XYZ file of C-alpha atoms in Angstrom:
584
model
C 0.000 0.000 0.000
C 1.493 3.358 -1.080
C 1.444 6.462 1.080
C -1.650 7.938 -0.593
C -3.665 4.710 -0.181
C -2.487 4.380 3.403
C -3.606 7.961 4.103
C -7.059 7.324 2.556
C -7.454 4.125 4.585
C -6.379 5.915 7.782
C -8.784 8.787 7.065
C -11.627 6.359 6.386
C -10.905 4.408 9.568
C -10.731 7.624 11.561
C -14.024 8.889 10.083
C -15.720 5.564 10.846
C -14.348 5.621 14.384
C -15.527 9.187 14.931
C -18.924 8.310 13.469
C -19.273 5.373 15.837
C -18.292 7.598 18.740
C -20.851 10.183 17.642
C -23.482 7.483 17.310
C -22.758 6.249 20.826
C -22.821 9.797 22.159
C -26.191 10.532 20.562
C -27.647 7.279 21.801
C -26.510 8.205 25.301
C -27.977 11.661 24.795
C -31.261 10.156 23.668
C -31.375 7.943 26.766
C -30.564 10.922 28.965
C -33.311 13.030 27.395
C -35.792 10.205 27.844
C -34.801 10.020 31.505
C -35.206 13.802 31.776
C -38.656 13.395 30.206
C -39.623 11.082 33.045
C -38.255 13.545 35.583
C -40.142 16.448 34.022
C -43.301 14.380 33.949
C -43.019 14.101 37.717
C -43.358 17.891 37.972
C -46.189 18.288 35.481
C -44.544 18.192 32.037
C -46.752 17.352 29.084
C -45.610 14.375 27.037
C -43.360 15.140 24.044
C -44.144 14.099 20.506
C -43.627 10.346 20.480
C -42.724 10.418 16.777
C -39.690 12.591 17.374
C -36.420 10.700 16.943
C -32.737 11.422 16.534
C -31.314 9.966 13.346
C -27.793 8.627 13.663
C -26.514 8.446 10.116
C -23.144 9.197 8.532
C -24.657 11.528 5.936
C -27.425 13.065 8.055
C -26.886 13.696 11.786
C -30.057 15.374 13.096
C -29.185 17.289 16.286
C -31.869 18.826 18.559
C -32.279 22.602 18.584
C -30.862 24.693 21.416
C -32.615 25.030 23.730
C -35.078 22.157 23.697
C -38.391 23.040 25.336
C -41.171 21.277 27.211
C -44.640 22.590 28.016
C -45.476 22.311 31.712
C -48.865 21.772 33.284
C -48.139 24.476 35.874
C -50.850 27.151 35.718
C -51.028 30.549 37.364
C -54.826 30.921 37.585
C -55.287 29.435 41.064
C -52.344 31.196 42.647
C -52.940 33.550 45.601
C -52.280 37.151 44.542
C -49.782 39.362 46.339
C -52.518 41.901 47.110
C -54.107 39.485 49.581
C -51.063 38.682 51.769
C -50.222 40.649 54.904
C -47.466 40.392 57.530
C -48.229 37.912 60.285
C -50.442 35.732 58.079
C -49.926 32.612 56.010
C -50.046 32.287 52.233
C -49.595 29.487 49.711
C -46.832 29.332 47.120
C -47.263 26.927 44.200
C -44.841 25.538 41.639
C -41.807 25.271 43.906
C -40.836 21.987 42.252
C -41.113 23.644 38.857
C -38.810 26.452 40.014
C -36.268 23.940 41.355
C -36.717 25.231 44.912
C -38.350 22.191 46.511
C -39.466 18.649 45.761
C -43.021 19.611 46.764
C -45.297 21.655 44.538
C -46.916 23.731 47.276
C -45.855 25.188 50.618
C -47.583 27.248 53.299
C -45.401 30.264 54.057
C -45.399 32.772 56.892
C -45.413 36.387 55.735
C -43.054 38.373 57.936
C -42.222 42.067 57.617
C -39.117 41.229 55.600
C -41.273 39.344 53.069
C -43.233 42.494 52.263
C -40.054 44.594 52.188
C -38.587 42.285 49.554
C -41.761 42.386 47.457
C -41.829 46.202 47.618
C -38.156 46.311 46.606
C -38.925 44.143 43.566
C -41.934 46.288 42.661
C -39.905 49.497 42.853
C -36.778 48.340 41.002
C -35.817 50.241 37.868
C -33.504 48.114 35.705
C -32.588 45.502 38.267
C -32.066 44.462 41.872
C -29.491 42.267 43.576
C -30.970 40.308 46.493
C -28.592 38.829 49.045
C -28.652 37.620 52.632
C -28.277 34.470 54.751
C -29.061 31.191 52.954
C -32.443 29.580 53.495
C -34.366 32.656 54.713
C -36.915 32.748 51.874
C -35.282 35.006 49.266
C -35.823 32.721 46.266
C -39.279 31.478 47.292
C -40.563 35.026 47.786
C -39.058 36.153 44.470
C -40.625 33.159 42.667
C -43.978 34.152 44.172
C -43.477 37.711 42.921
C -42.380 36.502 39.453
C -45.546 34.409 39.105
C -47.572 37.470 40.049
C -45.828 39.530 37.360
C -46.641 36.943 34.712
C -50.251 36.551 35.823
C -51.257 40.069 36.796
C -49.004 42.271 34.652
C -48.841 39.943 31.628
C -45.041 39.985 31.626
C -42.709 37.287 30.355
C -40.366 36.003 33.054
C -37.279 33.876 32.432
C -36.508 32.077 35.701
C -33.069 30.438 36.116
C -32.217 28.431 39.223
C -28.565 27.384 39.457
C -27.088 24.986 41.989
C -23.680 23.446 42.587
C -25.199 19.946 42.757
C -27.813 19.950 39.968
C -28.221 21.175 36.403
C -29.813 24.632 36.053
C -33.619 24.808 36.077
C -34.743 27.236 33.355
C -38.417 28.212 33.203
C -40.255 30.754 31.040
C -43.440 32.050 32.664
C -46.239 33.739 30.731
C -49.883 34.314 31.592
C -51.003 31.538 29.246
C -48.128 29.048 29.290
C -45.100 27.732 31.186
C -42.089 26.347 29.337
C -39.084 24.416 30.594
C -35.891 25.083 28.631
C -33.000 22.638 28.448
C -29.458 23.281 27.186
C -27.147 20.369 26.383
C -24.184 22.706 26.801
C -24.341 25.162 29.667
C -21.952 27.463 27.820
C -24.791 28.204 25.408
C -27.010 29.315 28.290
C -24.894 32.433 28.876
C -25.229 33.508 25.241
C -28.950 32.836 25.383
C -29.312 34.992 28.510
C -27.502 37.935 26.898
C -29.858 37.904 23.917
C -33.058 37.056 25.834
C -35.966 39.414 25.137
C -38.045 38.501 28.190
C -39.426 41.320 30.328
C -37.789 40.019 33.504
C -34.743 37.762 33.948
C -34.362 36.210 37.394
C -31.339 34.208 38.532
C -31.604 32.254 41.784
C -28.264 30.899 43.008
C -24.770 32.267 42.580
C -22.868 32.005 39.311
C -20.628 35.014 38.664
C -20.439 34.637 34.879
C -24.161 34.062 34.460
C -25.007 36.968 36.761
C -22.849 39.250 34.626
C -24.795 38.182 31.539
C -28.073 38.614 33.402
C -27.285 42.277 34.055
C -26.145 42.887 30.476
C -28.745 45.128 28.837
C -27.097 45.546 25.401
C -29.734 43.549 23.526
C -32.768 44.912 25.365
C -33.456 48.447 26.504
C -36.464 47.554 28.624
C -35.870 44.236 30.360
C -35.318 44.018 34.111
C -32.875 41.717 35.901
C -32.943 40.114 39.343
C -30.209 38.064 41.034
C -30.541 36.153 44.313
C -27.518 34.925 46.265
C -26.491 34.197 49.828
C -23.591 36.621 49.870
C -22.851 40.270 49.193
C -20.283 40.734 46.448
C -18.276 43.907 45.987
C -19.669 46.048 43.179
C -18.693 49.117 41.206
C -21.301 51.350 42.808
C -20.943 54.082 40.170
C -21.770 51.559 37.440
C -24.636 50.155 39.495
C -26.089 53.619 39.989
C -25.707 54.432 36.300
C -27.453 51.182 35.334
C -30.125 51.836 38.008
C -29.484 48.554 39.812
C -30.567 48.518 43.456
C -29.858 46.143 46.356
C -31.933 44.332 48.941
C -30.491 42.573 51.982
C -32.783 39.846 53.329
C -32.855 39.589 57.105
C -32.088 36.440 59.072
C -35.024 34.749 60.785
C -35.285 35.477 64.499
C -36.457 33.059 67.173
C -39.523 35.255 67.784
C -40.488 34.977 64.106
C -40.319 31.182 64.345
C -42.588 31.347 67.410
C -45.080 33.610 65.622
C -45.182 31.411 62.523
C -45.908 28.265 64.532
C -48.775 29.943 66.414
C -50.803 29.242 63.279
C -52.240 25.773 63.935
C -52.415 24.738 60.283
C -48.831 25.795 59.670
C -47.618 24.138 62.891
C -49.143 20.828 61.845
C -47.606 21.098 58.379
C -44.066 21.389 59.805
C -44.516 19.284 62.950
C -42.747 16.209 61.569
C -39.621 18.294 60.891
C -39.669 19.799 64.404
C -40.193 16.604 66.388
C -37.428 14.908 64.394
C -34.842 16.450 66.732
C -36.385 14.971 69.886
C -35.324 11.806 71.645
C -37.463 8.697 71.139
C -39.009 9.129 74.604
C -39.937 12.732 73.865
C -41.492 11.705 70.545
C -43.708 9.145 72.282
C -44.786 11.699 74.888
C -45.693 14.174 72.160
C -47.789 11.565 70.329
C -49.490 10.231 73.447
C -50.393 13.574 74.977
C -51.078 15.398 71.695
C -49.099 18.424 72.763
C -48.567 19.770 69.265
C -49.784 23.235 70.154
C -48.600 23.563 73.762
C -45.086 22.218 73.153
C -44.419 23.707 69.720
C -42.326 26.492 71.273
C -40.175 23.915 73.055
C -39.632 22.044 69.782
C -38.649 25.258 67.991
C -36.182 26.068 70.792
C -34.552 22.662 70.445
C -34.203 22.824 66.686
C -33.106 26.468 66.625
C -29.825 25.293 68.137
C -29.013 23.538 64.842
C -30.823 25.664 62.249
C -30.258 29.202 63.485
C -31.368 31.814 60.964
C -32.249 29.348 58.173
C -36.015 28.862 57.903
C -35.385 26.181 55.280
C -33.472 24.138 57.840
C -36.059 24.858 60.542
C -39.264 23.934 58.698
C -38.225 21.866 55.664
C -35.252 19.754 56.796
C -34.779 17.065 59.435
C -32.162 17.598 62.138
C -30.123 14.638 60.899
C -30.104 16.125 57.398
C -29.114 19.556 58.728
C -26.200 18.007 60.627
C -25.174 16.022 57.544
C -25.190 19.166 55.376
C -23.168 21.100 57.936
C -20.577 18.310 58.101
C -20.294 18.400 54.301
C -19.772 22.167 54.300
C -17.125 21.968 57.039
C -15.247 19.328 55.048
C -15.011 21.685 52.068
C -14.076 24.999 53.649
C -10.638 26.260 54.696
C -9.692 27.209 58.261
C -12.535 28.952 60.020
C -10.053 31.359 61.574
C -9.482 32.731 58.068
C -13.236 32.954 57.546
C -13.658 35.049 60.702
C -10.827 37.255 59.422
C -12.735 37.702 56.162
C -10.293 35.712 54.008
C -12.621 33.660 51.804
C -11.815 32.198 48.412
C -14.451 32.362 45.687
C -14.378 28.589 45.252
C -15.600 27.924 48.779
C -17.837 30.944 49.351
C -21.099 29.046 48.776
C -20.118 26.450 51.392
C -18.963 29.137 53.812
C -22.259 31.033 53.594
C -24.143 28.057 55.007
C -21.866 28.054 58.061
C -21.227 31.750 58.649
C -23.165 34.403 56.755
C -23.428 38.182 56.670
C -26.142 39.103 59.139
C -26.133 42.852 59.740
C -25.733 46.203 58.002
C -21.974 46.169 58.670
C -21.655 43.033 56.512
C -20.253 41.136 59.500
C -19.948 37.419 58.926
C -21.090 35.321 61.885
C -22.158 31.743 62.531
C -25.432 30.599 60.998
C -26.365 28.683 64.148
C -25.084 27.861 67.610
C -24.287 24.357 66.401
C -21.889 25.628 63.718
C -20.392 28.037 66.268
C -19.659 25.246 68.743
C -18.061 23.010 66.133
C -15.842 25.855 64.936
C -14.809 27.184 68.331
C -14.204 23.687 69.668
C -11.985 22.870 66.695
C -10.012 26.114 66.346
C -9.805 27.026 70.039
C -8.737 30.306 71.597
C -7.788 32.146 68.379
C -11.230 31.555 66.872
C -12.850 32.516 70.186
C -10.983 35.843 70.291
C -11.987 36.660 66.720
C -15.599 35.630 67.336
C -15.813 37.884 70.402
C -14.724 40.810 68.230
C -17.381 40.143 65.590
C -20.142 39.661 68.179
C -19.134 42.920 69.864
C -19.405 44.850 66.584
C -22.812 43.307 65.908
C -24.019 44.037 69.446
C -25.872 40.712 69.649
C -26.008 39.338 73.216
C -27.159 35.897 72.078
C -24.126 35.545 69.815
C -21.841 36.513 72.685
C -23.507 33.812 74.787
C -22.560 31.146 72.247
C -18.911 32.198 72.435
C -18.810 32.461 76.228
C -20.027 28.879 76.561
C -17.283 27.537 74.302
C -14.730 29.832 75.949
C -15.295 28.172 79.325
C -15.112 24.696 77.785
C -11.771 25.610 76.191
C -10.499 26.803 79.585
C -11.340 23.409 81.106
C -9.729 21.550 78.185
C -6.576 23.675 78.458
C -6.339 22.862 82.175
C -5.964 19.120 81.521
C -3.425 17.608 83.923
C -3.639 20.666 86.139
C -6.589 22.766 87.259
C -8.708 25.846 86.518
C -8.979 28.732 88.988
C -12.146 30.843 89.051
C -13.913 32.965 91.693
C -17.382 33.088 93.210
C -19.572 36.191 93.487
C -17.697 37.176 96.677
C -14.380 36.910 94.781
C -13.310 33.838 96.734
C -11.123 31.391 94.813
C -12.563 28.110 93.559
C -10.409 25.520 91.812
C -11.495 22.723 89.500
C -9.050 19.851 89.088
C -8.879 18.413 85.565
C -7.363 14.946 85.100
C -8.910 14.420 81.685
C -11.700 15.321 79.314
C -14.006 13.092 77.234
C -17.108 13.446 75.094
C -20.053 11.202 75.806
C -23.694 10.640 75.015
C -25.261 11.410 78.390
C -28.538 9.689 77.497
C -26.804 6.366 76.806
C -23.944 6.673 79.301
C -22.641 3.266 80.398
C -19.619 1.583 81.920
C -18.623 0.156 78.534
C -18.894 3.549 76.829
C -16.693 5.238 79.444
C -14.164 2.386 79.373
C -13.885 2.759 75.604
C -13.310 6.501 75.962
C -10.652 6.385 78.707
C -9.153 3.039 77.608
C -9.167 1.624 81.123
C -11.622 0.318 83.669
C -13.972 3.094 84.883
C -13.231 2.775 88.593
C -13.582 5.680 90.994
C -9.807 6.175 90.991
C -9.609 6.258 87.190
C -12.577 8.621 86.912
C -11.483 11.071 89.596
C -11.566 14.666 88.255
C -12.528 13.463 84.767
C -14.701 15.953 82.857
C -17.549 14.891 80.595
C -18.719 17.022 77.660
C -22.081 15.814 76.265
C -21.847 14.829 72.608
C -25.436 16.020 72.249
C -24.613 19.670 71.717
C -27.919 21.049 72.984
C -27.872 19.043 76.212
C -30.388 20.695 78.597
C -29.475 21.623 82.166
C -25.687 21.785 81.942
C -22.749 22.266 79.590
C -20.348 19.761 81.182
C -19.830 17.838 84.420
C -17.049 16.214 86.459
C -16.819 13.034 88.546
C -14.778 13.657 91.671
C -13.898 11.674 94.788
C -14.218 13.638 98.033
C -13.035 11.387 100.856
C -15.443 8.451 100.893
C -18.034 10.306 98.846
C -18.549 10.335 95.076
C -19.642 13.766 93.864
C -20.817 15.054 90.485
C -20.030 18.697 89.704
C -22.295 20.191 87.019
C -21.558 23.487 85.284
C -23.936 25.612 83.246
C -22.424 28.593 81.396
C -24.514 31.673 80.681
C -24.401 35.396 79.889
C -28.067 35.899 80.804
C -29.188 37.710 83.941
C -31.743 34.955 84.550
C -31.473 31.233 83.923
C -33.534 28.077 84.382
C -32.585 25.269 86.767
C -33.588 21.825 85.471
C -32.870 19.548 88.411
C -34.228 16.458 86.668
C -31.214 16.568 84.309
C -28.751 16.280 87.228
C -30.839 13.588 88.889
C -30.826 11.450 85.759
C -27.017 11.487 85.445
C -26.554 10.640 89.130
C -28.863 7.629 88.809
C -26.973 6.506 85.697
C -23.700 6.348 87.660
C -25.457 4.352 90.387
C -26.233 1.687 87.788
C -22.477 1.444 87.175
C -21.846 0.631 90.863
C -20.698 4.203 91.462
C -23.306 5.538 93.853
C -23.328 9.313 93.816
C -23.734 10.845 97.274
C -23.316 14.523 96.427
C -24.344 16.843 93.610
C -22.786 20.270 93.168
C -24.244 22.783 90.706
C -22.381 25.825 89.382
C -23.551 28.651 87.144
C -20.482 30.063 85.368
C -20.790 33.663 84.181
C -18.240 36.043 82.628
C -16.680 38.428 85.136
C -18.382 41.476 83.586
C -21.873 40.138 84.423
C -22.914 41.910 87.634
C -26.443 40.530 88.114
C -27.703 36.960 88.102
C -30.822 35.216 89.381
C -32.691 31.910 89.153
C -36.410 32.734 89.640
C -38.708 30.217 91.374
C -40.750 29.972 88.187
C -37.699 28.650 86.322
C -36.890 25.791 88.726
C -37.957 22.284 87.666
C -37.587 18.875 89.358
C -35.981 17.856 92.672
C -32.728 16.343 93.985
C -33.360 16.385 97.749
C -32.035 12.799 98.099
C -28.463 14.050 97.558
C -26.028 16.130 99.572
C -24.836 19.499 98.309
C -21.403 18.458 97.079
C -19.143 17.331 99.917
C -21.128 19.130 102.624
C -23.507 17.618 105.172
C -26.354 19.742 103.819
C -29.037 18.106 101.676
C -30.630 19.824 98.702
C -33.795 21.626 99.787
C -37.343 21.166 98.627
C -37.914 24.926 98.264
C -35.611 27.804 97.351
C -33.207 25.205 95.998
C -31.626 27.829 93.737
C -30.001 29.424 96.782
C -27.745 26.361 97.031
C -26.409 26.828 93.493
C -22.918 28.373 93.382
C -22.330 31.303 91.022
C -18.887 31.484 89.376
C -17.065 34.297 87.599
C -14.347 33.741 85.004
C -12.285 35.945 82.708
C -13.151 35.724 79.021
C -10.376 34.996 76.539
C -8.852 38.323 75.504
């Protein structure tokens, strides 16, 4: 075979190979589109033309147009109009699965003051508005509700784009008479499509810097408006923004009082009850079911879950506690040192993950922990440096609750640092009190056993081996106390419990101490004395435990190593108040 024939044969073989590869690719694409058809059908997509096929032929390769479209069954006629919603009341939002915001079609939402502020900001925008704020507070859902209203009431065309780091973009075109789903095989073509789009309103939910830039490009349309929704504030050229008439709206974090108010609505409380009770122990769940305390105990359930969810209403009312914890663990695994985050050093690649752990929550753009759970994980891991930085941020924000989170972890770090030695503090009369610290372990207080302790300390849990050992509950929101110590005082075994607080008033849940003491008795370590301390920072000058905040009894035990038993009344007077210096 001469060189020319060899070249022809090689070219033919190459063409045939490429054709086979293209055939395989298109067959895979066909299978993928058929799978997408099934997925779209699940959210109300009308069936495509069954006769449509993709020819795979060497002379005639028929590729689908960009973008491919599907008609959806989602209609706007039955949707509640914005005119009828008012702060403090509930309203329905439909089509959340269509928008890519939820797996459910419909949700009952609580209209807070910030909801109406966002709607007014959207109504008053000129060319565009950038919406930012903590993740999961209702920015996208409220904007979707507004977008549907624009299509229905004002007869505008809305192009809705929802982007996510874990799924393909959801692209929806809303009109008064129809709803279309758009699909791009190549996401690079989406940006070009957005630039040239002639829709009245373009809305982007989720952060993508390149796509957002195209969204706010008005070269091909002199009248369209643009909206972007993200969980972070990005630095802008304010002169350009003003020239383009682009405004901003900062969504507020949800407060604990707003959660309380929302769950006062019985219908709403029942709709989210399964997500709230998920964080309870099995015994608590049974009590709730047996006594039907949905309404009376809803505040207690919100309090418990708030520890994990913080300002995110999505985590509070739409996610189980186990799922929230799993998400937080994933985010922590993907972010750099949290010390750098508190310093404001955040790379663009990890900013989405960071915003779910510590988000901007005030007008000063201060970044602070999303919840107390994320705060405790961070401060426990990064220690005194993170605590010092967190104190500074909390001080700027002027939020006493945030300071309380840090103070609690500060005291725990002081105990941990005193391992092998002791920690010196003072009482309210400035008399010295010393806590010996032989060791420090984490444990599940509810399932505490001899075997569990032996596994943790790697030796038999005798009184000698447990002396001055400190226990930190692995259940972060352990009621009653933050940590406790087993100590041997002569012939008496004593448990020392410490609660840490920055509040001027605090509850005393004696049943929590009683339960732990009885658990040790089952391990042949009969507890004779219980000592309770309330640890407060040295700058707190007032503290009280009101009678109304005292629960349970422990009158069977001595007060620590003394000969005095715990009283039946005014038991709070036997609690010792401590003062300690915060980490500077």
